[in-house]
XYZ file of C-alpha atoms in Angstrom:
139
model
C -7.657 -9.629 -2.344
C -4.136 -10.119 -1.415
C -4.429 -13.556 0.488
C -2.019 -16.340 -0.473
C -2.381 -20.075 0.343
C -0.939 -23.198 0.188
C -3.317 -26.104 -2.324
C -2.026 -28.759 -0.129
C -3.124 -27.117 3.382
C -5.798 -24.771 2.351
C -9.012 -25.447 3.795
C -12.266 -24.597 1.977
C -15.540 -24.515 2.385
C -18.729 -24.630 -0.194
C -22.296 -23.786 0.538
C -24.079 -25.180 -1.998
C -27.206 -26.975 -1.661
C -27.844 -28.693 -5.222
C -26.529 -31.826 -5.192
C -25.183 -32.056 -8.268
C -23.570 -28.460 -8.013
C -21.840 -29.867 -4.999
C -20.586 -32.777 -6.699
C -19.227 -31.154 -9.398
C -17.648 -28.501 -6.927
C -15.787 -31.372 -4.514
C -14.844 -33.242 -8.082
C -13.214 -30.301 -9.490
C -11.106 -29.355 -6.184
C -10.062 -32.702 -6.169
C -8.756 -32.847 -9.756
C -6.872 -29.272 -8.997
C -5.189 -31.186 -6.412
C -7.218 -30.356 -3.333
C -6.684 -32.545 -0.478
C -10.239 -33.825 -0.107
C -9.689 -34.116 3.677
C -9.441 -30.518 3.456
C -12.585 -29.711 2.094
C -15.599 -29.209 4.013
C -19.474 -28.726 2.394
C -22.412 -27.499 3.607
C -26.052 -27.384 2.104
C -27.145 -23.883 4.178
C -26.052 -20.969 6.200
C -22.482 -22.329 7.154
C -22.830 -20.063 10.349
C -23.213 -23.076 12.925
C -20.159 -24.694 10.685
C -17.879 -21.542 11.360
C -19.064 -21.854 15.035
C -17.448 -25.526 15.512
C -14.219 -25.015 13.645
C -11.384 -23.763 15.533
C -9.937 -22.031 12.730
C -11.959 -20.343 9.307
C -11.747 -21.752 5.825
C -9.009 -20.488 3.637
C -11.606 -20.005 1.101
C -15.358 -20.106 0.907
C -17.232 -21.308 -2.489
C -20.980 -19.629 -1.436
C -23.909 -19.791 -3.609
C -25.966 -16.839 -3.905
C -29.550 -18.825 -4.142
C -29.950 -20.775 -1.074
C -33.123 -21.423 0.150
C -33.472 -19.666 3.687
C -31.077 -17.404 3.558
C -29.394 -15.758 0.270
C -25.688 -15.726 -0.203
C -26.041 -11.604 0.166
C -27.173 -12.063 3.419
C -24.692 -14.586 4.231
C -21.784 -12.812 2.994
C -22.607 -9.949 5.323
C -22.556 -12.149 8.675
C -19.093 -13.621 7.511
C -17.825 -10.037 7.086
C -19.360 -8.870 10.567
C -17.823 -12.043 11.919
C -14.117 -11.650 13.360
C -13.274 -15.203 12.280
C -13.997 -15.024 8.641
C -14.200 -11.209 8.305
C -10.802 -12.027 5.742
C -11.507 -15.343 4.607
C -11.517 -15.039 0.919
C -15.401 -16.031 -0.441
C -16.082 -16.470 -3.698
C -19.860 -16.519 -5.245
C -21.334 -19.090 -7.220
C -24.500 -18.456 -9.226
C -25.952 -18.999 -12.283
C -26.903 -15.427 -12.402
C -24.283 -13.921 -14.754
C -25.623 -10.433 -16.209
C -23.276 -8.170 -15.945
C -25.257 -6.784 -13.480
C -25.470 -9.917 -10.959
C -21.292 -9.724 -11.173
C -21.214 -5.864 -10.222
C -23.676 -6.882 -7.537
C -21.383 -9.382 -6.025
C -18.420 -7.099 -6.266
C -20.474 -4.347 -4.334
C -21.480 -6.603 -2.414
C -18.096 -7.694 -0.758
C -17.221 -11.007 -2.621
C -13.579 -11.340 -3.675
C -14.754 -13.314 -6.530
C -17.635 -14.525 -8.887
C -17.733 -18.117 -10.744
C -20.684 -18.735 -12.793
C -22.744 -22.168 -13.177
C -22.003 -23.867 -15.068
C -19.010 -24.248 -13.637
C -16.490 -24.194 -16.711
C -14.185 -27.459 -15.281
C -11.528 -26.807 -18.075
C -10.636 -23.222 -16.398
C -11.363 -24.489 -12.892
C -7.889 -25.352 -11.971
C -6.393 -22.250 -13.069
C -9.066 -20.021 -11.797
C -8.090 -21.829 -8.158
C -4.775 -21.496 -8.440
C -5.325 -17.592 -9.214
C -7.501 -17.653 -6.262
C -4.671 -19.270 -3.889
C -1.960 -17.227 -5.521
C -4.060 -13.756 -3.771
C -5.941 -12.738 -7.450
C -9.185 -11.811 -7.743
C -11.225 -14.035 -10.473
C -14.575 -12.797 -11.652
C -15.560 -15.631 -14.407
C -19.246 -16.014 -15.933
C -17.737 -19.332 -16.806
């Protein structure tokens, strides 16, 4: 991962459909300093999202347990699609063996955070994110 951006004009995305995992999510961009006006959420396969948006998310926050279609699956349209083939995505599960991170990193995800979200590391593991690192947290 080598992709750099800006926290005041990023754009970002989360697919998450728990409520409360989204509310935590939004609340914890916001206290890193995210512009909320730049962050978009969705509760399912963001496809029909990445349709209607002229230009990709800077960075996608994608749960791996969705309920129609897994984050796996997901992943691998945004990779096949030329719009968000690059976009940095990051998975969020509460699956954190070992072997659920490998998974994601075979997988094609330029990331892993696990739920619980840890907020008191959320910042910085954002602004590693922006600054191009890779961040592959259980918590």
């Amino acid at each position: 991962m080598n992709q750099k951006f800006d926290a005041a004009k990023a754009t970002i995305l989360v697919v998450e459909d728990d409520p409360n995992n989204l509310l935590v999510i939004t609340r914890l961009l916001k206290l890193a300093g995210i512009n909320p006006d730049n962050v978009s959420t969705c509760t399912s396969d963001p496809a029909e999202f990445i349709a209607s948006n002229p230009k990709a998310p800077d960075l996608i926050f994608l749960d791996i347990q969705l309920p129609k279609k897994d984050g796996y699956a997901i992943l691998e349209e945004l990779r096949k699609n030329p719009k968000t083939k690059d976009t940095c995505i990051i998975a969020l599960t509460a699956n954190v063996m070992k072997q659920d991170i490998e998974k994601a990193k075979h997988a094609g995800f330029d990331g892993f955070i696990g739920k619980p979200i840890d907020g008191r590391r959320f910042a910085e593991n954002l602004n590693k994110l922006m600054a191009g690192e890779s961040v592959w947290m259980v918590q």
